[in-house]
mmCIF file of C-alpha atoms in Angstrom:
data_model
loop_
_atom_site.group_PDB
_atom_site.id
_atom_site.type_symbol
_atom_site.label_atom_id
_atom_site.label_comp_id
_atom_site.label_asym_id
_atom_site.label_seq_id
_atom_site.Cartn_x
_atom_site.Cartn_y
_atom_site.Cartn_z
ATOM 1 C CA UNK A 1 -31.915 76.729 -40.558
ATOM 2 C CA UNK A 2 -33.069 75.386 -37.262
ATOM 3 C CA UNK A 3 -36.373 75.009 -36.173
ATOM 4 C CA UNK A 4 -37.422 75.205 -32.441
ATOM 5 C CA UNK A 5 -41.190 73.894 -30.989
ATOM 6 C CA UNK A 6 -43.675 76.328 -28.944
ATOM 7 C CA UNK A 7 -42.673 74.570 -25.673
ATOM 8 C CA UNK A 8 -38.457 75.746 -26.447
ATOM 9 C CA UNK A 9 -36.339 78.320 -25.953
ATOM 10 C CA UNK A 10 -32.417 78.431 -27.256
ATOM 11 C CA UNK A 11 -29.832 80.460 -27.575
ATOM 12 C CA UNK A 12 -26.811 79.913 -30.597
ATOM 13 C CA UNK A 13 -23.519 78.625 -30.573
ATOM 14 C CA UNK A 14 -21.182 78.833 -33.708
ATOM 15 C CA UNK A 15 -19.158 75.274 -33.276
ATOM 16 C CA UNK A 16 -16.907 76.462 -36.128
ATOM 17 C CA UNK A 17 -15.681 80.057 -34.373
ATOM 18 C CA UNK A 18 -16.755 79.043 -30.903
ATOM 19 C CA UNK A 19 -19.204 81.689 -30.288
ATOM 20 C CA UNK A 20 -22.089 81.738 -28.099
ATOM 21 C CA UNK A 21 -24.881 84.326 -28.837
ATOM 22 C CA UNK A 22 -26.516 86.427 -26.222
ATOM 23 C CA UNK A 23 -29.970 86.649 -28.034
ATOM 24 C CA UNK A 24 -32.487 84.038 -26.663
ATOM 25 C CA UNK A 25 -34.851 82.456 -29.634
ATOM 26 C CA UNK A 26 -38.651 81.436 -29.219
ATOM 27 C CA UNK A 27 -40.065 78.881 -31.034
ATOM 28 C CA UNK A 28 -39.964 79.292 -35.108
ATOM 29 C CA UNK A 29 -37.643 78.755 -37.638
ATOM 30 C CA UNK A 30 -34.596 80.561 -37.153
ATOM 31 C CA UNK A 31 -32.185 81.443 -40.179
ATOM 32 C CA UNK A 32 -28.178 81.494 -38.861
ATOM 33 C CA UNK A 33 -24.500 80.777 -39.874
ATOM 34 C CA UNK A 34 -22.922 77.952 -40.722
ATOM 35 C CA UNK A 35 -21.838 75.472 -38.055
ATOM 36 C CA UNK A 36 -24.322 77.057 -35.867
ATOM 37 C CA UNK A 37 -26.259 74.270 -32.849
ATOM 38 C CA UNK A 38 -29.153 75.443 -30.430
ATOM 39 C CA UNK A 39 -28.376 74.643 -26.759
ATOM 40 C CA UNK A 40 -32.121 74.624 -26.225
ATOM 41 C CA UNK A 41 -34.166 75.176 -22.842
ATOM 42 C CA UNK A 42 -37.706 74.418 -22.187
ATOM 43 C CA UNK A 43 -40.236 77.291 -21.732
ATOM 44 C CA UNK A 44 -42.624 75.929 -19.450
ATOM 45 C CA UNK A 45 -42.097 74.616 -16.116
ATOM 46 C CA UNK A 46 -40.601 71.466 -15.434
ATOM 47 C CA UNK A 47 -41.199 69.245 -12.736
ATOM 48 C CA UNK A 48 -38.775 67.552 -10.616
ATOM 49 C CA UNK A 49 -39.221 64.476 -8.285
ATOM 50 C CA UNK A 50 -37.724 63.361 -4.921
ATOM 51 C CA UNK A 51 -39.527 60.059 -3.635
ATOM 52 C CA UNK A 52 -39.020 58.403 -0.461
ATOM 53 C CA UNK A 53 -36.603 61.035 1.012
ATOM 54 C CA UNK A 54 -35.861 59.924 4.657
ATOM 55 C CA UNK A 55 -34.695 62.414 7.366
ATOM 56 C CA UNK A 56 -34.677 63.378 10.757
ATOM 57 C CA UNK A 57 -36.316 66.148 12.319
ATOM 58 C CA UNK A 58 -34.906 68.227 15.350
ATOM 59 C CA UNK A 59 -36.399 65.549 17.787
ATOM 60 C CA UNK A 60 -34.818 62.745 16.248
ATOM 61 C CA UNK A 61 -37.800 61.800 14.769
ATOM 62 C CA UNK A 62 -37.846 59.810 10.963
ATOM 63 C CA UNK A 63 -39.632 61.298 8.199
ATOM 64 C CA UNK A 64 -40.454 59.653 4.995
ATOM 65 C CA UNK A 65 -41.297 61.960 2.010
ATOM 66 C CA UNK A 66 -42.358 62.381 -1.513
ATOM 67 C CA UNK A 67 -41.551 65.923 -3.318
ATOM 68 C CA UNK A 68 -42.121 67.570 -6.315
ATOM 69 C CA UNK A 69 -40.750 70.654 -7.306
ATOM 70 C CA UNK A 70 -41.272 72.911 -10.489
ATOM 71 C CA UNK A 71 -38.538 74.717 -11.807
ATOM 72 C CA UNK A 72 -37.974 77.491 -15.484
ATOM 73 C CA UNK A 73 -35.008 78.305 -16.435
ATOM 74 C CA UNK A 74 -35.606 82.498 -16.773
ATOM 75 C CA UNK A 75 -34.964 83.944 -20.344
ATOM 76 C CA UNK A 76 -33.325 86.400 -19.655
ATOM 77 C CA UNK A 77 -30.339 84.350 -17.447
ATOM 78 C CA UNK A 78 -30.171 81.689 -20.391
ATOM 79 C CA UNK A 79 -26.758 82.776 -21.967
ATOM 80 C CA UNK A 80 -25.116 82.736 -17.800
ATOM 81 C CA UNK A 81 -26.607 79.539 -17.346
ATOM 82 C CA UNK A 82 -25.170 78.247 -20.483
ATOM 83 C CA UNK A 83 -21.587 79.239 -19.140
ATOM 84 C CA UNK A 84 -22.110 77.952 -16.269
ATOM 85 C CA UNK A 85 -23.812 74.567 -16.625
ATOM 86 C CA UNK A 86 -23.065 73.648 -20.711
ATOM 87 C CA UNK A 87 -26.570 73.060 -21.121
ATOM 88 C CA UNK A 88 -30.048 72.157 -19.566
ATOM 89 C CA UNK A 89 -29.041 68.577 -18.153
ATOM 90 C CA UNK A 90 -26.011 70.569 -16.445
ATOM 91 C CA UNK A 91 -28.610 73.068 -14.948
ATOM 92 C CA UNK A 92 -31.156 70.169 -14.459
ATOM 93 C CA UNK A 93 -28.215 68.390 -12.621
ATOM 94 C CA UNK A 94 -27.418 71.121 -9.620
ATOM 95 C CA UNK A 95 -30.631 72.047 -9.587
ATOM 96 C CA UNK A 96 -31.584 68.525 -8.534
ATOM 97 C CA UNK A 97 -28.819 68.764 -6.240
ATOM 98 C CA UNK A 98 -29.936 71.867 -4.494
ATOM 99 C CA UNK A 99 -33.886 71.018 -4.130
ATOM 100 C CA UNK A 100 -32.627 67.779 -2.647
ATOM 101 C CA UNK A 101 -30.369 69.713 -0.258
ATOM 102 C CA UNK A 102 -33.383 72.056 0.641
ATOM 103 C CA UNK A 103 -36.010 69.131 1.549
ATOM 104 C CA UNK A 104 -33.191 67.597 3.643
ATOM 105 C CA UNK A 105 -32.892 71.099 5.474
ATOM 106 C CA UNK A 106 -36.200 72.060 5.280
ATOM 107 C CA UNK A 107 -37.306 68.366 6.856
ATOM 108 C CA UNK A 108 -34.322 68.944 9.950
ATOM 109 C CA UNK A 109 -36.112 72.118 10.692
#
């Protein structure tokens, strides 16, 4: 049995026959096979923060920022994300990446 908290979301993997299931799980107690682990995603938003980002605008100017950015991982795309990233640090990871990449842009515009 595993048990996952209001704020959660998961999805199954067998780590005796290597299987990943397809079905997301809300929070509850959740009956499966043996050797099964939860790769487990939060439900609610997350927030993200990049402090004392320094750029330059189109004039050469400096800019000093602070940003925060909210981000949920959608339900429905939990078993591609899985594939692709191994689990939520992995997705937490390039999505860090990418928000940082957008303030840089975003601050050059």
């Amino acid at each position: 049995m595993g048990r996952l908290n209001t704020d959660q979301i998961a999805i199954s993997y067998n780590t005796i026959s290597k299987k990943l299931s397809r079905d997301v799980q809300a929070s509850g107690l959740h009956l499966n096979a043996p050797g099964f682990k939860f790769i487990i995603f939060p439900s609610v938003f997350t927030s993200m923060e990049f402090d004392d980002i320094s750029c330059l605008n189109q004039d050469g100017v400096s800019i000093n920022l602070d940003a925060t950015l909210q981000f949920k991982a959608d339900p429905k795309n939990i078993y591609e994300i899985v594939v692709q990233f191994k689990d939520f640090e992995g997705y937490k990871k390039i999505l860090y990446a990418t928000g940082r990449a957008a303030v840089h842009d975003t601050c050059a515009q």
